[in-house]
Coordinates of C-alpha atoms and ligand atoms in Angstrom, one line a residue:
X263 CA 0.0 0.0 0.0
X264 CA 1.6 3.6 -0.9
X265 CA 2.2 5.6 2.3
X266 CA 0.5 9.0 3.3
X267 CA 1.7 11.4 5.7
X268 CA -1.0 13.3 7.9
X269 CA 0.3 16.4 9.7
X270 CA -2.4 18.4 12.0
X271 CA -1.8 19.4 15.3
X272 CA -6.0 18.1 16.0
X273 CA -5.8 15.1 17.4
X274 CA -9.7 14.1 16.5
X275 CA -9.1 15.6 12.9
X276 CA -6.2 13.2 12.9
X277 CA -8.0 9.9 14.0
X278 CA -10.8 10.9 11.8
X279 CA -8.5 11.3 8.9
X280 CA -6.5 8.0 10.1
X281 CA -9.7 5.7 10.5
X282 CA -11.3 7.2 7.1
X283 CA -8.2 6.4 5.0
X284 CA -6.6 3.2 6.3
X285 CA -8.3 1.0 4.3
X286 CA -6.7 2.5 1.1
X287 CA -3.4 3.7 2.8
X288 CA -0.8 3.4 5.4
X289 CA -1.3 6.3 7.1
X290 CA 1.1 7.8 9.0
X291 CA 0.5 10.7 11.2
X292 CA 2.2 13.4 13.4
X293 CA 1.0 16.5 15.4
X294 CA 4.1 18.8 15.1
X295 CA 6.5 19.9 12.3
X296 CA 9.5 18.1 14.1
X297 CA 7.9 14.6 14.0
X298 CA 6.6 15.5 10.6
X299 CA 9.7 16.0 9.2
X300 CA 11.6 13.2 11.1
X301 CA 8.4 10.6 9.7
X302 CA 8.9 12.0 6.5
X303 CA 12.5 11.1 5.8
X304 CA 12.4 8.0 7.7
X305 CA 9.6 7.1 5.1
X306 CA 9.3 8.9 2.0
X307 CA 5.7 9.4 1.4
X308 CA 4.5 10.1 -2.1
X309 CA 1.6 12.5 -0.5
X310 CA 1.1 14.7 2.7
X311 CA -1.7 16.2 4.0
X312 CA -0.7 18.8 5.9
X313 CA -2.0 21.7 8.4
X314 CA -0.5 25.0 8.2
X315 CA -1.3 26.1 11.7
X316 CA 1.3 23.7 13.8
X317 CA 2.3 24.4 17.5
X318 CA 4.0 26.2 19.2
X319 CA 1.9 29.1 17.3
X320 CA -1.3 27.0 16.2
X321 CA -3.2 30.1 14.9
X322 CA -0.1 31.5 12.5
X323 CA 1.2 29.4 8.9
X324 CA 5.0 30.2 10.2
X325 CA 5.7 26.1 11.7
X326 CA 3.5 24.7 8.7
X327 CA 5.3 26.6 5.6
X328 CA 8.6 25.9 7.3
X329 CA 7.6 22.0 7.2
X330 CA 5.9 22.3 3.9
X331 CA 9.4 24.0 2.6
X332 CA 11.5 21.5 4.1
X333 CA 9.9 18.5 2.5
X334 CA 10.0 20.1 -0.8
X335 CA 13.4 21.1 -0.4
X336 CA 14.6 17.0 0.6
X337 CA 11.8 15.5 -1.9
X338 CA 10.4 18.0 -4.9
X339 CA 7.9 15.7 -6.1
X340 CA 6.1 15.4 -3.0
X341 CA 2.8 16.0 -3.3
X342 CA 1.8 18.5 -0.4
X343 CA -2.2 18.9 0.1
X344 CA -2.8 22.0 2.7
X345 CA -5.6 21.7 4.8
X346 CA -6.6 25.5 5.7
X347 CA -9.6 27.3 7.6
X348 CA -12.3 29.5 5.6
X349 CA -10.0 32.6 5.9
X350 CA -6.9 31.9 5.0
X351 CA -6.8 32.8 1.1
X352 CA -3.4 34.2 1.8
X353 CA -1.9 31.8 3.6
X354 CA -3.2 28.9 1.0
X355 CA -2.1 31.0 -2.5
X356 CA 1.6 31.5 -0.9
X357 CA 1.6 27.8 0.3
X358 CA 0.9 26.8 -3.3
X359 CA 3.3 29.2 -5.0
X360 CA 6.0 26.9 -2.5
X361 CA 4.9 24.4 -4.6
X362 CA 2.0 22.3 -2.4
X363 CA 0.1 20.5 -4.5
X364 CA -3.4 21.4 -3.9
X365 CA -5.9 22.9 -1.3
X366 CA -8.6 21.5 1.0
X367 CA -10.9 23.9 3.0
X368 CA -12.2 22.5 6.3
X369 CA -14.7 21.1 7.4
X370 CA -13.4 17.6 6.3
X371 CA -16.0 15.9 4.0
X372 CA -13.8 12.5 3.6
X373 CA -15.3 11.4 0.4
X374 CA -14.0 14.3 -1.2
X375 CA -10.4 14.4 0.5
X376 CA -10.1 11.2 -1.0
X377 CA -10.4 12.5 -4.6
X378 CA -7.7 15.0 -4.0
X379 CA -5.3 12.0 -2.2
X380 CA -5.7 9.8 -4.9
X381 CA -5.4 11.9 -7.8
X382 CA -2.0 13.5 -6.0
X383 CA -1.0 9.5 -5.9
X384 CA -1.6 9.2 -9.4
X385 CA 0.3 12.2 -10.5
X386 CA 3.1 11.5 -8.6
X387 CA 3.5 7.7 -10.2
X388 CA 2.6 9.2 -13.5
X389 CA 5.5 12.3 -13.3
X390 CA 7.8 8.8 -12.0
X391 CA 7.6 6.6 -14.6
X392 CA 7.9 9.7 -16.7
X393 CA 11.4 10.5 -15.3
X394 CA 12.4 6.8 -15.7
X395 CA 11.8 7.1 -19.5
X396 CA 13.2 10.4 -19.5
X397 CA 16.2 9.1 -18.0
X398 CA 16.3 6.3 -20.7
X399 CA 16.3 7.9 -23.8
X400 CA 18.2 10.3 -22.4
X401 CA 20.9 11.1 -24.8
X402 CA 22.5 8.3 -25.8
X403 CA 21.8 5.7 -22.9
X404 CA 19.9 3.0 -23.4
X405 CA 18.6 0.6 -21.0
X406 CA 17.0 -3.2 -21.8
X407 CA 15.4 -4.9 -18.9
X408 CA 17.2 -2.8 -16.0
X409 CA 20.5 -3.2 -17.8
X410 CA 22.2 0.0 -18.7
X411 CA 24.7 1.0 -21.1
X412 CA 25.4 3.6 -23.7
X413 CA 28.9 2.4 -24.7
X414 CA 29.3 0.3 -28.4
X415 CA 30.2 -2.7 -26.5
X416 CA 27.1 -3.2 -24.6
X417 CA 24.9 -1.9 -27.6
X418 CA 26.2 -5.2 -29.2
X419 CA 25.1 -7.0 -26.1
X420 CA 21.7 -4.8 -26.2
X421 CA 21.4 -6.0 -29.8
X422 CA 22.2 -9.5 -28.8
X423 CA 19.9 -9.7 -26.1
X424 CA 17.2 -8.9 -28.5
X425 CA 17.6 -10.8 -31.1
X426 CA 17.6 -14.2 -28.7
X427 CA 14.9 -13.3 -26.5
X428 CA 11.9 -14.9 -28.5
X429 CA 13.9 -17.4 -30.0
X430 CA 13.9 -20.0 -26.8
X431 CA 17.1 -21.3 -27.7
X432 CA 19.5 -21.7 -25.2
X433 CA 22.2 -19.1 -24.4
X434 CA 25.4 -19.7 -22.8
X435 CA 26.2 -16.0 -21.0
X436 CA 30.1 -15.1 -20.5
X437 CA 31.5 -12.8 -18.4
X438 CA 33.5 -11.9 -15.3
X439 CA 32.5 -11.5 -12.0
X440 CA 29.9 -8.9 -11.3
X441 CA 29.8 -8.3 -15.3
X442 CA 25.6 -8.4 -14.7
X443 CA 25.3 -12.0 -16.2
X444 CA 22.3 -12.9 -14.1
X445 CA 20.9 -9.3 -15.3
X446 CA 21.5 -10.2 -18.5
X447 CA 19.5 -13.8 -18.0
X448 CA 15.9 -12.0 -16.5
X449 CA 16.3 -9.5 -19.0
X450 CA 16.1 -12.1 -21.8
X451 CA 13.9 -13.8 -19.9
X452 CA 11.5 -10.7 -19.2
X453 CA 11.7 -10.1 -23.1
X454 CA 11.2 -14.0 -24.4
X455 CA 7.7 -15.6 -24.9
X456 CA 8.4 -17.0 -21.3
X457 CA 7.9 -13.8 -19.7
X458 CA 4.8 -14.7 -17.8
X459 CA 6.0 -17.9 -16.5
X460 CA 8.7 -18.6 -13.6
X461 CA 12.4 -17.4 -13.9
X462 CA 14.3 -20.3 -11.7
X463 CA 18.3 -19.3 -10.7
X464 CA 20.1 -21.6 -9.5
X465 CA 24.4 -21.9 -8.8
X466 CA 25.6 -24.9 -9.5
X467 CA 28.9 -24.0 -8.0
X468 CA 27.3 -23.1 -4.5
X469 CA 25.6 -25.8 -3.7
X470 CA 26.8 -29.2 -2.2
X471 CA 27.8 -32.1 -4.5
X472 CA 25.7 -34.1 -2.9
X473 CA 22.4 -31.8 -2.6
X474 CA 22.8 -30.7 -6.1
X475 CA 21.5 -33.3 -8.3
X476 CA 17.7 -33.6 -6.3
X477 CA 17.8 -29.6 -5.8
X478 CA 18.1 -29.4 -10.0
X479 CA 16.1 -32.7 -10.5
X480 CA 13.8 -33.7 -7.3
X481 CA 13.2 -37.0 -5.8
X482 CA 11.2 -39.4 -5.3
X483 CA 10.1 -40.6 -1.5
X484 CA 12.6 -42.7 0.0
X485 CA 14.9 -42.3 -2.8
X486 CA 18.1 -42.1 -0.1
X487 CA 18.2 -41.4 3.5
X488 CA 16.4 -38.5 4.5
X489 CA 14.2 -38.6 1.6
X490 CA 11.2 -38.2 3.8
X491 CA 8.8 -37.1 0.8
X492 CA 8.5 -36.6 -3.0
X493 CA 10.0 -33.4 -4.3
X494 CA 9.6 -31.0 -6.8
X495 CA 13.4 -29.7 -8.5
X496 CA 14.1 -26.7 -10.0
X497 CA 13.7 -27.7 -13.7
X498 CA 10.1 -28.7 -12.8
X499 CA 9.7 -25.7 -11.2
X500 CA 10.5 -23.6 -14.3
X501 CA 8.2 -25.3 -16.5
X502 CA 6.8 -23.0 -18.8
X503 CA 9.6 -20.6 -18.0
X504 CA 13.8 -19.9 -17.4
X505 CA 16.0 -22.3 -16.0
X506 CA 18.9 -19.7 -15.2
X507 CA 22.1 -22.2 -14.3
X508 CA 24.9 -19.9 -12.8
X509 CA 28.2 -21.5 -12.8
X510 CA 27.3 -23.7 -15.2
X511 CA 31.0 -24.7 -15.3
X512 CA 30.7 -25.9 -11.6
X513 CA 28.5 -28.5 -12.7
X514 CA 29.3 -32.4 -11.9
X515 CA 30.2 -34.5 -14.8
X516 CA 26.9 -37.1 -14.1
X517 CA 24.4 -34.1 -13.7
X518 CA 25.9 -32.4 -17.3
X519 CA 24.7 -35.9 -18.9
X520 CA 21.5 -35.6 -17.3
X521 CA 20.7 -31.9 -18.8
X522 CA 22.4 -33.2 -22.1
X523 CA 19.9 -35.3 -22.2
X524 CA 17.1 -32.7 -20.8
X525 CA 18.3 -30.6 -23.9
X526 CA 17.8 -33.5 -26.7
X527 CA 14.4 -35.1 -25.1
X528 CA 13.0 -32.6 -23.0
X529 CA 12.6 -34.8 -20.0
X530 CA 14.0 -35.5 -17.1
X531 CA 14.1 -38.4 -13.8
X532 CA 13.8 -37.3 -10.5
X533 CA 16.6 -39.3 -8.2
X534 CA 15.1 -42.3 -7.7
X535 CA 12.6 -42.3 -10.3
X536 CA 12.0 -44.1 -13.2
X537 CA 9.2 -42.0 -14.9
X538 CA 10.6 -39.5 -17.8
X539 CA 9.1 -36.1 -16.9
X540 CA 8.4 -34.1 -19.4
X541 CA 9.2 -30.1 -18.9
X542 CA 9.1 -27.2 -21.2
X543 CA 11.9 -24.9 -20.0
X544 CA 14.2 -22.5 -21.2
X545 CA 17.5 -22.7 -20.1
X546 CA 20.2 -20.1 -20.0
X547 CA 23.7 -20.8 -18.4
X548 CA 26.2 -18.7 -17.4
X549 CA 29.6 -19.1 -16.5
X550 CA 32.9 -16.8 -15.6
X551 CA 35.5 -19.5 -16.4
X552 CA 36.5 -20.1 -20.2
X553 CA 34.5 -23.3 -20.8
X554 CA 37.3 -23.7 -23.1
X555 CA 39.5 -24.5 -21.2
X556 CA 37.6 -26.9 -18.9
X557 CA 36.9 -29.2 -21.9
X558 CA 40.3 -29.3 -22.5
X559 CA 41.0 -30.1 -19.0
X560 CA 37.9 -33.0 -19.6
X561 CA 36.0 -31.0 -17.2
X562 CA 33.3 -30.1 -19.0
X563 CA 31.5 -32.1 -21.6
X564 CA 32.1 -31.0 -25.4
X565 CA 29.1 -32.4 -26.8
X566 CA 27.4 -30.2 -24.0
X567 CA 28.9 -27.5 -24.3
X568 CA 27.9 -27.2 -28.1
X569 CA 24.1 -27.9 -27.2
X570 CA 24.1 -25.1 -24.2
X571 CA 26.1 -22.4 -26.4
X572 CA 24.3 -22.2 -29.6
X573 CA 24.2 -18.4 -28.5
X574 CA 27.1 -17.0 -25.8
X575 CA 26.5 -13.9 -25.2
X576 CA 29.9 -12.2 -23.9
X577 CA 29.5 -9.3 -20.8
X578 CA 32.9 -6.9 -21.3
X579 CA 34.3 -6.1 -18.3
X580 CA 33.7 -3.0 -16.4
X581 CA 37.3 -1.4 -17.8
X582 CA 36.1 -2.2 -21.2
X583 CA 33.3 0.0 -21.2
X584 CA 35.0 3.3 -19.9
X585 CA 32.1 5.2 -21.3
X586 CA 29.2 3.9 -19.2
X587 CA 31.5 4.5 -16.0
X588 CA 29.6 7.7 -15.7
X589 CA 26.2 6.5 -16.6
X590 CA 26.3 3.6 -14.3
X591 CA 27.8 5.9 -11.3
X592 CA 25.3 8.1 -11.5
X593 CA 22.1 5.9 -11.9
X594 CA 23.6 4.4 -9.2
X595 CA 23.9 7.8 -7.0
X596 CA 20.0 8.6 -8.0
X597 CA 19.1 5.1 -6.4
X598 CA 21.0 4.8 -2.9
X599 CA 20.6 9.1 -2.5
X600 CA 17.0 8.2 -2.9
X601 CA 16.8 5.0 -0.6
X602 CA 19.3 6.7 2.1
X603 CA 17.2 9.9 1.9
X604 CA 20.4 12.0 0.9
X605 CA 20.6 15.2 -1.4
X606 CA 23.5 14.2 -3.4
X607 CA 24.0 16.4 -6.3
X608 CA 26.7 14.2 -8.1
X609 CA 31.0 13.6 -7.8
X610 CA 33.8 15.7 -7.7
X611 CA 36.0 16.5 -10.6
X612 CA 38.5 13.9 -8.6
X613 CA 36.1 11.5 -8.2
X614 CA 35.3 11.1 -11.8
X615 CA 38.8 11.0 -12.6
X616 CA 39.1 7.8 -9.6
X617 CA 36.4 6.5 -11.1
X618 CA 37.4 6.4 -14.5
X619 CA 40.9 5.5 -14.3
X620 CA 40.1 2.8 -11.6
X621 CA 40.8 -0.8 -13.4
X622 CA 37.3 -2.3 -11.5
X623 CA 38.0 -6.0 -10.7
X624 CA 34.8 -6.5 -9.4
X625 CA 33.3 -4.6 -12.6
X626 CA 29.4 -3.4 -12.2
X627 CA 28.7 -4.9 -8.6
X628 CA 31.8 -3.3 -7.2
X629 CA 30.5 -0.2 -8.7
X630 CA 27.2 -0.3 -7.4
X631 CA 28.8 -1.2 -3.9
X632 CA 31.0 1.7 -3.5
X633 CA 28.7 3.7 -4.7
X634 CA 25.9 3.0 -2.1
X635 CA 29.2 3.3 0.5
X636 CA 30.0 6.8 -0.5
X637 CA 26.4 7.8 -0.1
X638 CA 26.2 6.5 2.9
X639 CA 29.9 8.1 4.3
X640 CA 29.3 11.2 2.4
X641 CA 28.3 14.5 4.3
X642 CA 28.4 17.0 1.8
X643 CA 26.4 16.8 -1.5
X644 CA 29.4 16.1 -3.8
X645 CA 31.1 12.8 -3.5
X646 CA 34.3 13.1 -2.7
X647 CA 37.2 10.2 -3.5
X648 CA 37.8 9.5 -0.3
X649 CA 34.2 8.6 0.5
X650 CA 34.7 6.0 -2.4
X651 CA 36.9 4.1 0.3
X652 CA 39.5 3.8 -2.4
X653 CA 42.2 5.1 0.2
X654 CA 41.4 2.1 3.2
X655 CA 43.4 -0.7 3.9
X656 CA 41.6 -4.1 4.2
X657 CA 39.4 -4.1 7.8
X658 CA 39.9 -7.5 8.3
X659 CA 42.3 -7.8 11.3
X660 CA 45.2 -10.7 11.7
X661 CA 44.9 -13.3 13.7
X662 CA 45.8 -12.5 17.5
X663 CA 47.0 -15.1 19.8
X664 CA 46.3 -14.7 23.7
X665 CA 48.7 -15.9 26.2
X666 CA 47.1 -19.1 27.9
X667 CA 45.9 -20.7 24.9
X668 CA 45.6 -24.0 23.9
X669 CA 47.6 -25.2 20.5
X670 CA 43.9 -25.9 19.7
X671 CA 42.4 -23.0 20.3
X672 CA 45.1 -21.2 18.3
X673 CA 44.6 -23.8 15.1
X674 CA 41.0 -23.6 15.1
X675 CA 41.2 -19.8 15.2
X676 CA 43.8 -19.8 12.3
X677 CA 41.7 -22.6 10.0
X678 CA 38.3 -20.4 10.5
X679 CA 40.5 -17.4 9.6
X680 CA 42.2 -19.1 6.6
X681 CA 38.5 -20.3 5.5
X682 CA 36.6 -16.7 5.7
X683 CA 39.2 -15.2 3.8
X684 CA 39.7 -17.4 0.8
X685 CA 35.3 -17.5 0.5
X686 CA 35.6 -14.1 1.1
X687 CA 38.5 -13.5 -1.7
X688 CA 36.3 -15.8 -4.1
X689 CA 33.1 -14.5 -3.5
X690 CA 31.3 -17.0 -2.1
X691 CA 32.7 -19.7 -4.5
X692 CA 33.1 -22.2 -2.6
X693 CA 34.6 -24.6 -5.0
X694 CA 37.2 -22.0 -5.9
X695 CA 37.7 -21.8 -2.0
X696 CA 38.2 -25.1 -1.6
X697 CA 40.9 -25.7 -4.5
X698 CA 42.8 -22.9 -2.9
X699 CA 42.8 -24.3 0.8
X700 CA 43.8 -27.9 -1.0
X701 CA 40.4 -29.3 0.6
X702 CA 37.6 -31.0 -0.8
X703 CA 34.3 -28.9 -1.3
X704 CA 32.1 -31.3 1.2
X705 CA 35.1 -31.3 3.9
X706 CA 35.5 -27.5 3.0
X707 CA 31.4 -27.0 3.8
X708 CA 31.9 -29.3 6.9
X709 CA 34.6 -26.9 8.3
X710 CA 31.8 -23.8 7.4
X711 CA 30.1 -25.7 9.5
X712 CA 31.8 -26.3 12.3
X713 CA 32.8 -22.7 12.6
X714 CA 29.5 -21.2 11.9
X715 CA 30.3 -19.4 9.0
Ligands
ATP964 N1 24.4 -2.8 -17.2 C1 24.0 -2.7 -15.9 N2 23.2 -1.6 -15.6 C2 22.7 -1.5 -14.3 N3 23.0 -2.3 -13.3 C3 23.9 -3.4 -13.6 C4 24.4 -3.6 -14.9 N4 25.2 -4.7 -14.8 C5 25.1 -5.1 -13.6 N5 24.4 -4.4 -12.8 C6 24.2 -4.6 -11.3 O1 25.4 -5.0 -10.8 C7 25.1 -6.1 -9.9 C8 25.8 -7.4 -10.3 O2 25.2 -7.9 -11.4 P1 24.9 -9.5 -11.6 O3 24.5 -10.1 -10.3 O4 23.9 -9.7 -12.7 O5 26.4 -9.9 -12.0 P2 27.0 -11.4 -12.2 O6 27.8 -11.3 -13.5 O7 25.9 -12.4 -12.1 O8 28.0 -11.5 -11.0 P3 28.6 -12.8 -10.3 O9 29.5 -13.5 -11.3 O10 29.3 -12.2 -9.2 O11 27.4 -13.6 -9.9 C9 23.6 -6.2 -9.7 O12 23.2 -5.5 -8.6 C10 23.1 -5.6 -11.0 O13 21.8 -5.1 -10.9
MG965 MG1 25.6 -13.9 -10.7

């Protein structure tokens, strides 16, 4: 339900207002200008009603144009209904050449208030999605399914991207990480026939050997121990949709026989089964290892891999596309200013130059992330480099021994140390992890365990 802010100092008119409107609102409400404006922030109404005369001078505007000016000043599009007395032409003409939205004289007739609320709802949505288009033809950027870019490179993936999306072949998607692969997969999959039906993710490389195959396929009751009941996998779950399969190159050599042979027949066996289930799914892979190389290694299956990548669609990195840096920084800036509350205006001469030069190993994602932390650090309305935390060293402290402990006390602390950092440094990969410590992935996830990570 959108939110509405009520602001009268009456505390019947209030109720009245609260108990009239809840059904079609969440209505928040607050007597004075101070909780007003401290509600307001905290939730970012789309519509206040609001009472001019506010304490500590009820019978003057003074409090309420203050409050009305301060909302207007942290959100423009608010819309601002006044509520005024018979005799306050004035005080109502000035309030709406601040910029309030409209006018209600009291008495309250309910029914008719609710005219004015809704219409100032609609408005505001309508001048939203406005801006969003605005924003999208802009110039030169172009946006496909909440991917932006403006830069030749991802024009070709743009172009891609469309091309495939009603085909229902498959598409193998390439990229590094944080390059917006699983982006790229709901866009096609919000732009295919499909689009009605489920979108299924799934990562293959973060999942348990062992869990994997009846997580993808299902079970049958009693299939193993533990297999208390039947169950539904994913692929069943996206009939009629997307199976997306991140780190597809994670995937166990029996399972990549089993969705060859999805591919060719269009059915599958739950574990334990002996039925052939038929499903209708689209699948789209992705992967940021060269597959290429894990077929040489006889990692990956050839014949697969020519079945799954009848399309590869290729994400450039984030230093390949040195023109969207900009774009992407400040789409990113208009979200987390908006979702922090912030006035942020936009970056500092340095900062753009940081930004640009800056080689980006975690491409879009590391973006995005130190651009929400430099709106949260920031206390002016121009980012600054340092709040880009470019300049700090890693947090993460050494390991510190205490006199008095035991040699297993001190190992345990090291191993759980040795284990966040390498999932850390791999992002949650834990197969990657695992080759690195020279452990297995199960012993590597019984560890986790053990640890509570
Ligand atoms: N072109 C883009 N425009 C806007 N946002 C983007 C774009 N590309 C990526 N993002 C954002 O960056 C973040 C990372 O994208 P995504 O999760 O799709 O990457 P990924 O390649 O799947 O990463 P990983 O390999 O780490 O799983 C997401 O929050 C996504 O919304
Ligand atoms: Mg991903």
């Amino acid at each position: 339900m959108e939110k509405l802010l009520i602001v009268d100092d009456n505390n019947d008119i209030r109720k009245q207002l609260k108990w009239g409107l809840s059904k079609d609102y969440t209505v928040l409400s607050a007597g004075n200008a101070k909780e007003a404006l401290a509600f307001f922030r905290k939730h970012q109404p789309k519509v206040v009603v609001l009472d001019l005369g506010l304490p500590p001078h009820e019978s003057e505007s003074a409090e309420g144009f203050r409050c009305l000016e301060e909302i207007l000043a942290d959100a423009p599009n608010t819309k601002v209904i006044i509520i005024t007395g018979n005799d306050e032409r004035k005080t109502t003409l000035k309030a709406v050449q601040m910029g309030a939205y409209d006018f209600y004289q009291k008495p309250v007739n309910l029914d008719e208030l609710k005219v004015i609320i809704n219409r100032a709802f609609h408005l505001y949505n309508i001048e939203e999605e406005n801006l969003r288009l605005h924003l999208a033809l802009d110039s030169k950027t172009t946006e496909l399914g909440g991917m932006f870019g403006q830069c030749s490179e991802m024009l070709k993936v743009f172009s891609t991207i469309r091309k495939v999306a009603s085909s229902d072949v498959s598409v193998l998607i390439v990229g590094d990480s944080g390059t917006g692969k699983e982006l790229a997969a709901r866009a096609i999959h919000s732009m295919s026939l499909r689009k009605d039906g489920p979108f299924v993710p799934i990562n293959c490389g973060a999942i348990p050997e062992s869990l994997l195959e009846s997580e993808l396929f299902g079970h049958e009751k009693g299939a193993f121990t533990g297999a208390h009941t039947q169950l539904q996998g994913k692929f069943e779950y996206a009939h009629k949709g997307t199976l997306f399969l991140d780190e597809i190159g994670e995937l166990p050599a029996n399972l990549q026989v089993k969705l060859l042979r999805f591919l060719q027949e269009k059915t599958i066996q739950r574990v334990g089964g002996r039925e052939d289930i038929y499903v209708d799914a689209r699948i789209i892979a992705a992967t940021n290892i060269e597959i290429s190389k894990a077929i040489q290694e006889g990692k990956f299956r050839e014949d697969l891999y020519y079945r799954i990548g009848v399309i590869t669609l290729n994400l450039p990195k984030l230093s390949q596309r040195k023109g969207d840096i900009m774009l992407l920084s400040n789409l990113f800036l208009r979200k987390f200013s908006a979702e922090f509350g912030k006035k942020i205006k936009g970056f500092s001469a340095s900062a753009v130059e940081l930004l640009e030069s800056y080689n980006w190993p975690g491409n879009v994602r590391e973006l995005e992330n130190r651009i929400q932390r430099a709106v949260i650090m920031s206390e002016s309305s121009i980012i600054e480099p340092h709040d880009l935390g470019f300049t700090e060293k890693p947090a993460r402290q050494k390991v510190t021994f205490q006199n008095g402990m035991t040699l297993k006390e001190a190992r345990d602390k090291v191993e759980k140390e040795m284990i966040i950092s390498a999932v850390e440094r791999h992002n949650g990969n834990i197969a990657k992890a695992a080759v690195e410590l020279g452990i297995s992935r199960p012993t590597l996830y019984d560890l986790m365990r053990k640890h509570g990570i």
